[in-house]
Amino acid sequence: MPLNDERPASTSSGEDQGSDGESSSKRCDSMMSTSDLDCSRESFTSDCSSKHCTPSSSPPKVLTLDEVMESARDLFHLSLAHEITVNGNFHMEPASLPQDSIWKLVRDNVHKAFWDILESELNDDPPEYGQAIRLLEEIREILLSFLNPGANRMRTQIMEVLDMDLIRQQADNDAVDIQGLASYIITTMGKLCAPVRNEEIKKLRESTDNIVTLFREIFRVLDLMKADLVNFTIENLRPVLQNQSVEYERAKFQSILDKTPSALDHTTSWIKSALEELLSATVSTEQTKGQGKQQRAMPGPFQILNTAFVGILTWDYERSPLPETLVTDEGRLREIQWQLQRCQAVNEVLLIVCSTIGGPIQGLPSLSDRLKRMTSVLLDGMHSPNFNLEKALEGVSSQICCELNKSLTERSYPALTPELQATLRGQICSITQKDNPIRTLVEDRVQQYFMALICDPKPKVKLEQVPAGLTAIKPELALMGSKFISLVNYNRTVYGPFYASIIRKLMFSDSPPAASPPQDTTHESVTSN
């Protein structure tokens, strides 16, 4: 760890969480070179025999506990490396427990007992130093862990001043200078800490508390310094990981697959469902055109994978496990889904208002913006299991009626009649129904928008080209589209060989998935890449 005057101004991040998505998108984009995408495309048409390019096809076997634990460690390392790579704001914080948790209660009681024993021993006549020596020994090890490999002079000094054998001899003769050792420890911490901790060190130097309280504060600051060291290491490791992230993550996943052959089961089911959906849509189209079954064409591999990725936007996390290859991005994908659900609901409400009221509110962008902000706030958190959407929409409709009456009155239009207000409320509240035509229209066009982004080799050009009827949420869609496409492109580059192997097996097996009658027309607009 660099000394105080050798390190960056801060080793911990203070950015808002909202910037995480933008930073993540930039990180993913910077790692997605043209050659990476070309390699991903070629993997669908080539039979690569490299171990890291073709999923293992080992027969099922009984896993030992050691193999399970090793796979768990590989998954942890894979997840950590992925998070460091794609999330520029990722950093560690000192561990904290919920205020009312039993774990915090137990920890606090154990710590209190330790410090009470230390205070009791030091207050004895003559003083006892057993706890104090164990404390100093732990502090010495922590200070040594902060040193760079070449800091031999500092290492030697710490070992000489905090010589445990010498301190034990001094304790036997009641000659331990606890205050002097504490002062040296604080001075050494000042040399090793990040500049952001200078104020904490200053408070320690100026502390007038008793020695036990001072050591408690020393340990608190040492915990902060340990987090700083981890964050400093992360910042230095990030560029290396970004340069080698694709190969590293692919190799790590292959290692997991070698130990756990079933590690692609959910991914296979996910891709198979997309293939079945496309086959169903093909059957429906052919029946409409009166074509024979023998003329049916199999969808292309990119069409299958694109359809699978779009399906993640409406994934039911409670009923279906996420594909294994997407687990490292689950938090980001959930966030995009939640934001998309709220934006769709806001857009549906605004479409209903415009179609119901019509002329008197046309050409009033300020009114539309007010209604949009108000609706968005009232629907915040609609993804929560405890959120009552029907009740929230009732509140939205009431607020909208008040806002519309106010705007109409200001411009000498008659206020909304009770009958029209009741109609507006009923239509707004009806968007909770899955077969609501406005809801269906908005959801279909959102799917079309994301499918167009995924299919286009230069999606940034199409971010602002939203389908008709979605203009009200255009900025939000563009932001979500950018985040989602970055995640998809990076994921496809890392796991493309695995996807290629699964799709080849599904498309060219002796018994490909049968086309079942279509359940809905959500993806009828899917086009081949």
Short mmCIF file of C-alpha atoms in Angstrom, two decimals:
data_model
loop_
_atom_site.label_atom_id
_atom_site.label_comp_id
_atom_site.label_asym_id
_atom_site.label_seq_id
_atom_site.Cartn_x
_atom_site.Cartn_y
_atom_site.Cartn_z
CA MET A 1 0.00 0.00 0.00
CA PRO A 2 1.55 3.37 -0.95
CA LEU A 3 2.46 5.88 1.68
CA ASN A 4 0.32 8.91 2.37
CA ASP A 5 2.09 11.15 -0.14
CA GLU A 6 2.28 8.49 -2.87
CA ARG A 7 -1.36 7.53 -3.33
CA PRO A 8 -4.37 9.06 -5.05
CA ALA A 9 -6.44 11.66 -3.24
CA SER A 10 -9.05 9.10 -2.24
CA THR A 11 -9.43 5.35 -2.34
CA SER A 12 -13.15 5.13 -1.73
CA SER A 13 -15.95 6.11 -4.03
CA GLY A 14 -18.55 8.71 -3.17
CA GLU A 15 -20.45 8.84 -6.43
CA ASP A 16 -24.20 8.52 -6.47
CA GLN A 17 -25.59 5.11 -7.21
CA GLY A 18 -27.31 6.56 -10.22
CA SER A 19 -24.00 6.98 -12.02
CA ASP A 20 -23.33 3.27 -11.76
CA GLY A 21 -25.38 2.47 -14.84
CA GLU A 22 -23.66 5.08 -17.01
CA SER A 23 -20.23 4.00 -15.80
CA SER A 24 -21.11 0.36 -16.38
CA SER A 25 -22.24 1.12 -19.94
CA LYS A 26 -19.01 2.96 -20.69
CA ARG A 27 -16.93 0.13 -19.24
CA CYS A 28 -18.74 -2.49 -21.30
CA ASP A 29 -18.54 -0.40 -24.47
CA SER A 30 -14.83 0.16 -24.03
CA MET A 31 -14.22 -3.57 -23.77
CA MET A 32 -16.37 -4.48 -26.78
CA SER A 33 -14.05 -4.22 -29.75
CA THR A 34 -15.08 -5.06 -33.30
CA SER A 35 -12.89 -8.14 -33.24
CA ASP A 36 -14.66 -9.37 -30.12
CA LEU A 37 -18.05 -9.12 -31.80
CA ASP A 38 -16.73 -10.76 -34.95
CA CYS A 39 -15.35 -13.59 -32.85
CA SER A 40 -18.75 -13.98 -31.19
CA ARG A 41 -20.47 -14.15 -34.58
CA GLU A 42 -17.96 -16.66 -35.96
CA SER A 43 -18.54 -18.94 -32.98
CA PHE A 44 -22.01 -19.77 -34.30
CA THR A 45 -20.69 -21.09 -37.57
CA SER A 46 -17.39 -22.67 -36.55
CA ASP A 47 -16.66 -25.83 -34.60
CA CYS A 48 -14.02 -24.56 -32.22
CA SER A 49 -12.42 -27.41 -30.34
CA SER A 50 -10.59 -25.32 -27.75
CA LYS A 51 -11.53 -26.24 -24.22
CA HIS A 52 -12.38 -22.65 -23.39
CA CYS A 53 -14.56 -22.25 -26.47
CA THR A 54 -16.77 -25.32 -26.30
CA PRO A 55 -18.79 -26.29 -23.23
CA SER A 56 -17.90 -29.52 -21.61
CA SER A 57 -20.11 -32.44 -22.55
CA SER A 58 -19.19 -34.68 -19.62
CA PRO A 59 -21.85 -37.16 -18.50
CA PRO A 60 -23.66 -36.44 -15.22
CA LYS A 61 -21.69 -37.41 -12.16
CA VAL A 62 -22.02 -37.25 -8.40
CA LEU A 63 -20.17 -34.21 -7.08
CA THR A 64 -18.06 -34.35 -3.95
CA LEU A 65 -18.23 -31.63 -1.31
CA ASP A 66 -14.76 -30.43 -2.29
CA GLU A 67 -15.85 -30.04 -5.93
CA VAL A 68 -18.94 -28.11 -4.90
CA MET A 69 -16.90 -25.80 -2.70
CA GLU A 70 -14.32 -25.28 -5.43
CA SER A 71 -17.05 -24.40 -7.92
CA ALA A 72 -18.50 -21.96 -5.41
CA ARG A 73 -15.10 -20.29 -5.06
CA ASP A 74 -14.76 -20.07 -8.85
CA LEU A 75 -18.20 -18.50 -9.08
CA PHE A 76 -17.30 -15.97 -6.39
CA HIS A 77 -14.08 -15.03 -8.19
CA LEU A 78 -15.95 -14.79 -11.50
CA SER A 79 -18.65 -12.56 -9.99
CA LEU A 80 -16.11 -10.34 -8.23
CA ALA A 81 -13.96 -9.93 -11.35
CA HIS A 82 -17.04 -9.14 -13.44
CA GLU A 83 -18.26 -6.53 -10.95
CA ILE A 84 -14.87 -4.82 -10.80
CA THR A 85 -14.68 -4.82 -14.59
CA VAL A 86 -18.11 -3.43 -15.50
CA ASN A 87 -18.87 -1.27 -12.45
CA GLY A 88 -16.51 1.68 -12.20
CA ASN A 89 -18.05 2.65 -8.84
CA PHE A 90 -17.55 -0.74 -7.21
CA HIS A 91 -15.77 -0.46 -3.88
CA MET A 92 -15.74 -2.07 -0.46
CA GLU A 93 -17.12 -0.60 2.73
CA PRO A 94 -16.32 -1.67 6.31
CA ALA A 95 -18.72 -4.39 7.38
CA SER A 96 -21.84 -3.11 9.10
CA LEU A 97 -24.78 -5.01 10.54
CA PRO A 98 -28.44 -3.93 10.73
CA GLN A 99 -29.17 -2.00 13.91
CA ASP A 100 -31.78 -4.42 15.27
CA SER A 101 -30.18 -7.68 14.15
CA ILE A 102 -29.22 -10.44 16.57
CA TRP A 103 -25.76 -10.59 14.95
CA LYS A 104 -25.07 -6.96 15.83
CA LEU A 105 -26.25 -7.56 19.38
CA VAL A 106 -23.95 -10.56 19.79
CA ARG A 107 -20.97 -8.74 18.21
CA ASP A 108 -21.46 -5.64 20.35
CA ASN A 109 -21.70 -7.71 23.54
CA VAL A 110 -18.55 -9.67 22.70
CA HIS A 111 -16.64 -6.47 21.91
CA LYS A 112 -17.90 -4.80 25.09
CA ALA A 113 -16.76 -7.79 27.13
CA PHE A 114 -13.28 -7.60 25.57
CA TRP A 115 -12.88 -3.87 26.26
CA ASP A 116 -14.28 -4.24 29.80
CA ILE A 117 -11.71 -6.96 30.54
CA LEU A 118 -8.93 -4.79 29.12
CA GLU A 119 -9.96 -1.82 31.27
CA SER A 120 -10.25 -4.00 34.35
CA GLU A 121 -6.78 -5.48 33.84
CA LEU A 122 -5.12 -2.10 33.28
CA ASN A 123 -6.82 -0.69 36.38
CA ASP A 124 -5.56 -3.52 38.59
CA ASP A 125 -2.76 -2.81 41.05
CA PRO A 126 -0.33 -3.88 39.73
CA PRO A 127 -1.76 -3.76 36.17
CA GLU A 128 -2.28 -6.93 34.13
CA TYR A 129 -1.19 -6.78 30.48
CA GLY A 130 -2.48 -10.06 29.02
CA GLN A 131 -5.29 -8.51 26.97
CA ALA A 132 -3.19 -5.47 26.09
CA ILE A 133 -0.38 -7.64 24.67
CA ARG A 134 -2.83 -9.60 22.51
CA LEU A 135 -4.24 -6.28 21.31
CA LEU A 136 -0.81 -4.90 20.42
CA GLU A 137 0.10 -8.11 18.61
CA GLU A 138 -3.03 -7.86 16.45
CA ILE A 139 -2.34 -4.19 15.69
CA ARG A 140 1.21 -5.04 14.66
CA GLU A 141 -0.01 -7.64 12.17
CA ILE A 142 -2.53 -5.19 10.71
CA LEU A 143 0.13 -2.50 10.27
CA LEU A 144 2.48 -4.98 8.61
CA SER A 145 -0.29 -6.01 6.19
CA PHE A 146 -0.47 -2.41 4.92
CA LEU A 147 3.18 -2.38 3.80
CA ASN A 148 4.41 -2.81 0.25
CA PRO A 149 6.86 -5.71 -0.29
CA GLY A 150 9.79 -3.28 -0.55
CA ALA A 151 9.08 -1.27 2.63
CA ASN A 152 11.81 -3.06 4.63
CA ARG A 153 12.80 -0.08 6.77
CA MET A 154 9.25 0.52 7.97
CA ARG A 155 8.76 -3.21 8.55
CA THR A 156 11.91 -3.43 10.66
CA GLN A 157 10.91 -0.38 12.71
CA ILE A 158 7.43 -1.77 13.46
CA MET A 159 8.90 -5.12 14.49
CA GLU A 160 11.42 -3.40 16.78
CA VAL A 161 8.96 -1.05 18.49
CA LEU A 162 6.20 -3.67 18.79
CA ASP A 163 8.56 -6.47 19.82
CA MET A 164 6.19 -8.78 21.68
CA ASP A 165 8.93 -10.60 23.57
CA LEU A 166 10.34 -7.32 24.86
CA ILE A 167 6.86 -6.02 25.75
CA ARG A 168 6.15 -9.21 27.72
CA GLN A 169 9.39 -8.75 29.69
CA GLN A 170 8.40 -5.14 30.38
CA ALA A 171 4.96 -6.34 31.50
CA ASP A 172 6.56 -8.73 33.98
CA ASN A 173 8.38 -5.74 35.48
CA ASP A 174 5.38 -3.36 35.25
CA ALA A 175 7.34 -1.14 32.85
CA VAL A 176 5.10 -1.10 29.74
CA ASP A 177 4.62 2.36 28.27
CA ILE A 178 1.09 1.83 26.87
CA GLN A 179 0.59 5.51 26.10
CA GLY A 180 3.90 5.68 24.24
CA LEU A 181 3.07 2.58 22.19
CA ALA A 182 -0.34 4.03 21.33
CA SER A 183 1.33 7.26 20.20
CA TYR A 184 3.74 5.32 17.95
CA ILE A 185 0.87 3.28 16.48
CA ILE A 186 -1.06 6.45 15.63
CA THR A 187 2.02 8.03 14.03
CA THR A 188 2.60 4.91 11.93
CA MET A 189 -1.05 4.85 10.89
CA GLY A 190 -0.65 8.46 9.73
CA LYS A 191 2.20 7.41 7.45
CA LEU A 192 0.29 4.47 5.98
CA CYS A 193 -3.25 5.80 5.65
CA ALA A 194 -4.88 7.37 2.63
CA PRO A 195 -5.18 11.18 2.67
CA VAL A 196 -8.91 10.83 3.19
CA ARG A 197 -8.16 9.47 6.68
CA ASN A 198 -5.91 12.35 7.77
CA GLU A 199 -8.72 13.94 9.75
CA GLU A 200 -9.34 10.68 11.62
CA ILE A 201 -5.63 10.42 12.49
CA LYS A 202 -5.63 14.02 13.70
CA LYS A 203 -8.51 13.25 16.06
CA LEU A 204 -6.61 10.25 17.43
CA ARG A 205 -3.54 12.40 18.09
CA GLU A 206 -5.60 15.03 19.88
CA SER A 207 -7.70 12.52 21.83
CA THR A 208 -7.93 13.04 25.59
CA ASP A 209 -9.90 9.83 26.22
CA ASN A 210 -8.60 7.07 28.46
CA ILE A 211 -6.31 4.47 26.94
CA VAL A 212 -9.05 1.87 26.44
CA THR A 213 -11.30 4.29 24.52
CA LEU A 214 -8.28 5.41 22.49
CA PHE A 215 -7.51 1.83 21.44
CA ARG A 216 -11.15 1.30 20.47
CA GLU A 217 -10.89 4.33 18.17
CA ILE A 218 -7.59 3.05 16.80
CA PHE A 219 -9.25 -0.20 15.81
CA ARG A 220 -12.15 1.67 14.21
CA VAL A 221 -9.76 3.68 12.03
CA LEU A 222 -7.75 0.56 11.21
CA ASP A 223 -10.95 -1.02 9.86
CA LEU A 224 -11.41 2.01 7.61
CA MET A 225 -7.81 1.73 6.46
CA LYS A 226 -8.30 -1.96 5.61
CA ALA A 227 -11.25 -1.03 3.40
CA ASP A 228 -9.11 1.68 1.79
CA LEU A 229 -6.40 -0.86 1.03
CA VAL A 230 -8.90 -3.21 -0.62
CA ASN A 231 -10.33 -0.34 -2.69
CA PHE A 232 -6.84 0.81 -3.70
CA THR A 233 -6.09 -2.74 -4.85
CA ILE A 234 -9.35 -2.84 -6.82
CA GLU A 235 -8.53 0.42 -8.59
CA ASN A 236 -5.12 -0.91 -9.60
CA LEU A 237 -6.52 -4.28 -10.64
CA ARG A 238 -9.39 -2.88 -12.75
CA PRO A 239 -7.32 -1.93 -15.87
CA VAL A 240 -5.69 -5.38 -15.88
CA LEU A 241 -9.04 -7.13 -15.59
CA GLN A 242 -10.57 -4.96 -18.30
CA ASN A 243 -7.81 -5.94 -20.73
CA GLN A 244 -8.26 -9.64 -20.03
CA SER A 245 -11.85 -9.79 -18.79
CA VAL A 246 -13.37 -11.77 -21.68
CA GLU A 247 -10.81 -14.58 -21.60
CA TYR A 248 -10.69 -14.60 -17.79
CA GLU A 249 -14.46 -14.86 -17.32
CA ARG A 250 -14.79 -17.44 -20.08
CA ALA A 251 -12.01 -19.56 -18.58
CA LYS A 252 -13.50 -19.27 -15.08
CA PHE A 253 -16.92 -20.33 -16.32
CA GLN A 254 -15.38 -23.26 -18.20
CA SER A 255 -13.69 -24.27 -14.95
CA ILE A 256 -17.08 -24.25 -13.21
CA LEU A 257 -18.58 -26.24 -16.09
CA ASP A 258 -15.82 -28.85 -15.87
CA LYS A 259 -16.64 -29.46 -12.21
CA THR A 260 -20.42 -29.04 -12.56
CA PRO A 261 -21.65 -30.28 -15.97
CA SER A 262 -25.19 -29.11 -15.14
CA ALA A 263 -24.03 -25.47 -14.90
CA LEU A 264 -25.69 -24.64 -18.23
CA ASP A 265 -29.07 -26.26 -17.63
CA HIS A 266 -30.98 -23.01 -17.01
CA THR A 267 -29.21 -21.34 -19.92
CA THR A 268 -30.22 -24.22 -22.19
CA SER A 269 -33.86 -23.97 -21.05
CA TRP A 270 -33.79 -20.21 -21.67
CA ILE A 271 -32.51 -20.57 -25.23
CA LYS A 272 -34.83 -23.50 -25.93
CA SER A 273 -37.83 -21.40 -24.87
CA ALA A 274 -36.78 -18.67 -27.31
CA LEU A 275 -36.50 -21.23 -30.12
CA GLU A 276 -39.94 -22.64 -29.31
CA GLU A 277 -41.39 -19.13 -29.26
CA LEU A 278 -39.99 -18.39 -32.73
CA LEU A 279 -41.22 -21.71 -34.11
CA SER A 280 -44.69 -20.98 -32.73
CA ALA A 281 -44.67 -17.55 -34.34
CA THR A 282 -43.58 -19.14 -37.65
CA VAL A 283 -46.44 -21.66 -37.52
CA SER A 284 -48.91 -18.87 -36.80
CA THR A 285 -47.65 -16.79 -39.74
CA GLU A 286 -47.74 -19.74 -42.14
CA GLN A 287 -51.28 -20.64 -41.10
CA THR A 288 -52.34 -17.04 -41.75
CA LYS A 289 -50.78 -17.13 -45.23
CA GLY A 290 -52.10 -20.62 -45.96
CA GLN A 291 -48.63 -22.07 -46.50
CA GLY A 292 -47.81 -25.71 -46.02
CA LYS A 293 -45.90 -27.05 -43.07
CA GLN A 294 -43.06 -28.25 -45.32
CA GLN A 295 -42.19 -24.65 -46.19
CA ARG A 296 -41.45 -23.69 -42.62
CA ALA A 297 -37.92 -22.30 -42.10
CA MET A 298 -35.88 -22.70 -38.93
CA PRO A 299 -34.97 -19.39 -37.29
CA GLY A 300 -31.33 -18.37 -37.44
CA PRO A 301 -28.99 -18.64 -34.44
CA PHE A 302 -28.75 -14.88 -33.94
CA GLN A 303 -32.52 -14.56 -34.15
CA ILE A 304 -32.85 -17.19 -31.42
CA LEU A 305 -30.30 -15.53 -29.14
CA ASN A 306 -31.67 -12.02 -29.72
CA THR A 307 -35.17 -13.23 -28.84
CA ALA A 308 -33.80 -14.86 -25.70
CA PHE A 309 -32.09 -11.64 -24.60
CA VAL A 310 -35.21 -9.54 -25.17
CA GLY A 311 -37.13 -12.06 -23.06
CA ILE A 312 -34.91 -11.16 -20.08
CA LEU A 313 -36.64 -7.77 -19.92
CA THR A 314 -39.85 -9.50 -18.82
CA TRP A 315 -38.20 -12.32 -16.87
CA ASP A 316 -40.13 -13.70 -13.87
CA TYR A 317 -37.39 -13.96 -11.27
CA GLU A 318 -39.73 -15.51 -8.70
CA ARG A 319 -40.72 -18.49 -10.86
CA SER A 320 -37.69 -19.15 -13.06
CA PRO A 321 -33.99 -19.16 -12.17
CA LEU A 322 -31.96 -16.73 -14.25
CA PRO A 323 -29.67 -18.33 -16.88
CA GLU A 324 -26.31 -19.13 -15.31
CA THR A 325 -24.47 -16.93 -17.83
CA LEU A 326 -26.45 -13.86 -16.69
CA VAL A 327 -26.21 -14.32 -12.93
CA THR A 328 -23.31 -11.88 -12.58
CA ASP A 329 -25.51 -9.12 -14.02
CA GLU A 330 -28.70 -10.01 -12.17
CA GLY A 331 -28.79 -6.79 -10.12
CA ARG A 332 -28.35 -4.59 -13.19
CA LEU A 333 -30.91 -6.55 -15.21
CA ARG A 334 -33.46 -6.34 -12.41
CA GLU A 335 -32.93 -2.59 -12.15
CA ILE A 336 -33.51 -2.15 -15.89
CA GLN A 337 -36.66 -4.28 -15.67
CA TRP A 338 -38.04 -2.24 -12.74
CA GLN A 339 -37.35 1.05 -14.48
CA LEU A 340 -38.91 -0.26 -17.69
CA GLN A 341 -42.07 -1.41 -15.91
CA ARG A 342 -42.57 2.02 -14.37
CA CYS A 343 -41.85 3.85 -17.65
CA GLN A 344 -44.34 1.65 -19.49
CA ALA A 345 -47.02 2.36 -16.89
CA VAL A 346 -46.33 6.11 -17.09
CA ASN A 347 -46.55 6.00 -20.89
CA GLU A 348 -49.81 4.05 -20.76
CA VAL A 349 -51.35 6.62 -18.41
CA LEU A 350 -50.29 9.52 -20.65
CA LEU A 351 -51.68 7.80 -23.77
CA ILE A 352 -55.01 7.28 -22.02
CA VAL A 353 -55.15 10.93 -20.95
CA CYS A 354 -54.39 12.16 -24.48
CA SER A 355 -56.93 9.85 -26.13
CA THR A 356 -59.65 10.63 -23.58
CA ILE A 357 -59.27 14.42 -23.28
CA GLY A 358 -57.99 15.17 -26.78
CA GLY A 359 -57.86 18.72 -28.14
CA PRO A 360 -57.86 20.87 -24.97
CA ILE A 361 -54.50 19.46 -23.85
CA GLN A 362 -52.80 19.04 -27.23
CA GLY A 363 -49.60 21.02 -27.74
CA LEU A 364 -48.96 21.63 -24.02
CA PRO A 365 -45.53 20.10 -23.30
CA SER A 366 -45.35 21.69 -19.84
CA LEU A 367 -48.60 19.99 -18.81
CA SER A 368 -47.44 16.68 -20.25
CA ASP A 369 -44.15 16.95 -18.33
CA ARG A 370 -46.00 17.71 -15.07
CA LEU A 371 -48.29 14.73 -15.52
CA LYS A 372 -45.33 12.52 -16.37
CA ARG A 373 -43.30 13.55 -13.30
CA MET A 374 -46.31 13.24 -11.01
CA THR A 375 -47.24 9.78 -12.30
CA SER A 376 -43.64 8.58 -12.13
CA VAL A 377 -43.34 9.64 -8.49
CA LEU A 378 -46.62 7.98 -7.50
CA LEU A 379 -45.59 4.74 -9.21
CA ASP A 380 -42.10 4.67 -7.72
CA GLY A 381 -41.39 1.26 -6.19
CA MET A 382 -44.10 -0.54 -8.17
CA HIS A 383 -41.82 -3.57 -8.47
CA SER A 384 -42.01 -4.13 -4.71
CA PRO A 385 -44.11 -7.16 -3.63
CA ASN A 386 -46.00 -4.96 -1.16
CA PHE A 387 -46.83 -2.29 -3.72
CA ASN A 388 -50.57 -1.99 -4.42
CA LEU A 389 -50.69 -0.98 -8.07
CA GLU A 390 -54.47 -0.61 -8.23
CA LYS A 391 -54.52 1.75 -5.26
CA ALA A 392 -51.59 3.70 -6.66
CA LEU A 393 -53.34 4.10 -10.02
CA GLU A 394 -56.44 5.39 -8.25
CA GLY A 395 -54.24 8.05 -6.66
CA VAL A 396 -52.66 8.80 -10.04
CA SER A 397 -56.06 9.23 -11.72
CA SER A 398 -57.30 11.55 -8.96
CA GLN A 399 -54.19 13.71 -9.17
CA ILE A 400 -54.39 13.81 -12.96
CA CYS A 401 -58.03 14.91 -12.87
CA CYS A 402 -57.14 17.73 -10.45
CA GLU A 403 -54.19 18.82 -12.61
CA LEU A 404 -56.28 18.71 -15.79
CA ASN A 405 -59.12 20.73 -14.25
CA LYS A 406 -56.66 23.32 -13.07
CA SER A 407 -55.02 23.59 -16.51
CA LEU A 408 -58.37 23.72 -18.33
CA THR A 409 -59.75 26.40 -16.03
CA GLU A 410 -56.64 28.56 -16.46
CA ARG A 411 -57.19 28.51 -20.24
CA SER A 412 -60.96 29.19 -20.04
CA TYR A 413 -61.97 25.64 -20.92
CA PRO A 414 -64.78 23.93 -18.99
CA ALA A 415 -63.65 21.53 -16.26
CA LEU A 416 -63.97 17.80 -16.76
CA THR A 417 -67.47 16.48 -16.17
CA PRO A 418 -67.95 13.86 -13.43
CA GLU A 419 -68.74 11.29 -16.12
CA LEU A 420 -65.53 12.01 -18.03
CA GLN A 421 -63.50 11.91 -14.82
CA ALA A 422 -65.02 8.52 -13.98
CA THR A 423 -64.20 7.26 -17.48
CA LEU A 424 -60.61 8.49 -17.16
CA ARG A 425 -60.17 6.86 -13.77
CA GLY A 426 -61.60 3.58 -15.03
CA GLN A 427 -59.33 3.47 -18.06
CA ILE A 428 -56.22 4.33 -16.03
CA CYS A 429 -56.97 1.68 -13.40
CA SER A 430 -57.66 -0.91 -16.13
CA ILE A 431 -54.01 -1.05 -17.21
CA THR A 432 -53.46 -3.59 -14.42
CA GLN A 433 -55.25 -6.09 -16.70
CA LYS A 434 -52.84 -8.00 -18.93
CA ASP A 435 -55.16 -7.89 -21.93
CA ASN A 436 -55.67 -4.11 -21.74
CA PRO A 437 -55.19 -2.85 -25.34
CA ILE A 438 -53.14 0.20 -24.32
CA ARG A 439 -50.89 -1.93 -22.13
CA THR A 440 -50.49 -4.52 -24.90
CA LEU A 441 -49.67 -1.82 -27.45
CA VAL A 442 -47.01 -0.18 -25.27
CA GLU A 443 -45.40 -3.47 -24.23
CA ASP A 444 -45.24 -4.71 -27.85
CA ARG A 445 -43.64 -1.51 -29.07
CA VAL A 446 -41.11 -1.51 -26.23
CA GLN A 447 -40.18 -5.08 -27.22
CA GLN A 448 -39.82 -3.92 -30.83
CA TYR A 449 -37.54 -1.09 -29.71
CA PHE A 450 -35.20 -3.34 -27.77
CA MET A 451 -35.21 -5.98 -30.50
CA ALA A 452 -34.20 -3.35 -33.05
CA LEU A 453 -31.32 -2.28 -30.79
CA ILE A 454 -30.08 -5.84 -30.31
CA CYS A 455 -30.29 -6.70 -34.01
CA ASP A 456 -28.48 -3.56 -35.19
CA PRO A 457 -24.65 -3.74 -35.31
CA LYS A 458 -24.56 -0.02 -34.46
CA PRO A 459 -27.31 0.28 -31.83
CA LYS A 460 -26.28 3.76 -30.66
CA VAL A 461 -27.72 5.19 -33.89
CA LYS A 462 -31.15 3.78 -33.02
CA LEU A 463 -31.28 4.74 -29.35
CA GLU A 464 -33.29 7.88 -30.13
CA GLN A 465 -35.53 6.19 -32.73
CA VAL A 466 -38.41 5.09 -30.52
CA PRO A 467 -41.61 3.64 -32.05
CA ALA A 468 -44.71 5.78 -32.34
CA GLY A 469 -46.58 6.14 -29.07
CA LEU A 470 -43.44 6.00 -26.89
CA THR A 471 -42.26 9.59 -27.37
CA ALA A 472 -43.18 10.52 -23.80
CA ILE A 473 -40.57 8.14 -22.38
CA LYS A 474 -37.96 8.55 -25.12
CA PRO A 475 -35.13 9.81 -22.82
CA GLU A 476 -35.70 7.00 -20.32
CA LEU A 477 -35.86 4.36 -23.06
CA ALA A 478 -32.63 5.61 -24.62
CA LEU A 479 -30.83 5.41 -21.25
CA MET A 480 -32.16 1.93 -20.47
CA GLY A 481 -31.44 0.81 -24.01
CA SER A 482 -27.83 1.93 -23.74
CA LYS A 483 -27.33 0.05 -20.46
CA PHE A 484 -29.07 -3.09 -21.70
CA ILE A 485 -27.22 -3.26 -25.02
CA SER A 486 -23.87 -2.83 -23.28
CA LEU A 487 -24.66 -5.74 -20.96
CA VAL A 488 -25.93 -7.91 -23.82
CA ASN A 489 -22.94 -7.25 -26.09
CA TYR A 490 -20.43 -7.95 -23.35
CA ASN A 491 -22.27 -11.08 -22.25
CA ARG A 492 -22.49 -12.33 -25.84
CA THR A 493 -18.75 -11.81 -26.32
CA VAL A 494 -17.87 -13.76 -23.17
CA TYR A 495 -20.36 -16.59 -23.48
CA GLY A 496 -20.86 -16.67 -27.26
CA PRO A 497 -19.06 -20.03 -27.69
CA PHE A 498 -21.28 -21.63 -25.03
CA TYR A 499 -24.42 -20.20 -26.64
CA ALA A 500 -23.24 -21.46 -30.04
CA SER A 501 -22.83 -25.00 -28.76
CA ILE A 502 -26.30 -25.00 -27.13
CA ILE A 503 -28.00 -23.60 -30.25
CA ARG A 504 -26.27 -26.09 -32.55
CA LYS A 505 -27.48 -28.96 -30.37
CA LEU A 506 -31.04 -27.59 -30.29
CA MET A 507 -31.20 -26.88 -34.02
CA PHE A 508 -29.48 -29.97 -35.35
CA SER A 509 -30.47 -32.62 -32.84
CA ASP A 510 -32.54 -35.58 -34.00
CA SER A 511 -35.64 -34.20 -32.27
CA PRO A 512 -35.67 -30.39 -32.38
CA PRO A 513 -38.23 -28.54 -30.23
CA ALA A 514 -41.76 -28.89 -31.56
CA ALA A 515 -43.66 -25.75 -32.39
CA SER A 516 -46.56 -25.34 -29.99
CA PRO A 517 -49.53 -23.08 -30.73
CA PRO A 518 -48.61 -19.45 -29.99
CA GLN A 519 -49.79 -18.10 -26.65
CA ASP A 520 -49.38 -14.43 -27.53
CA THR A 521 -47.93 -12.18 -30.22
CA THR A 522 -45.32 -10.45 -28.13
CA HIS A 523 -42.46 -11.28 -30.49
CA GLU A 524 -44.19 -11.54 -33.86
CA SER A 525 -42.12 -8.61 -35.04
CA VAL A 526 -38.81 -10.41 -34.46
CA THR A 527 -36.53 -10.18 -37.47
CA SER A 528 -33.54 -12.28 -38.34
CA ASN A 529 -30.14 -10.74 -37.90
#
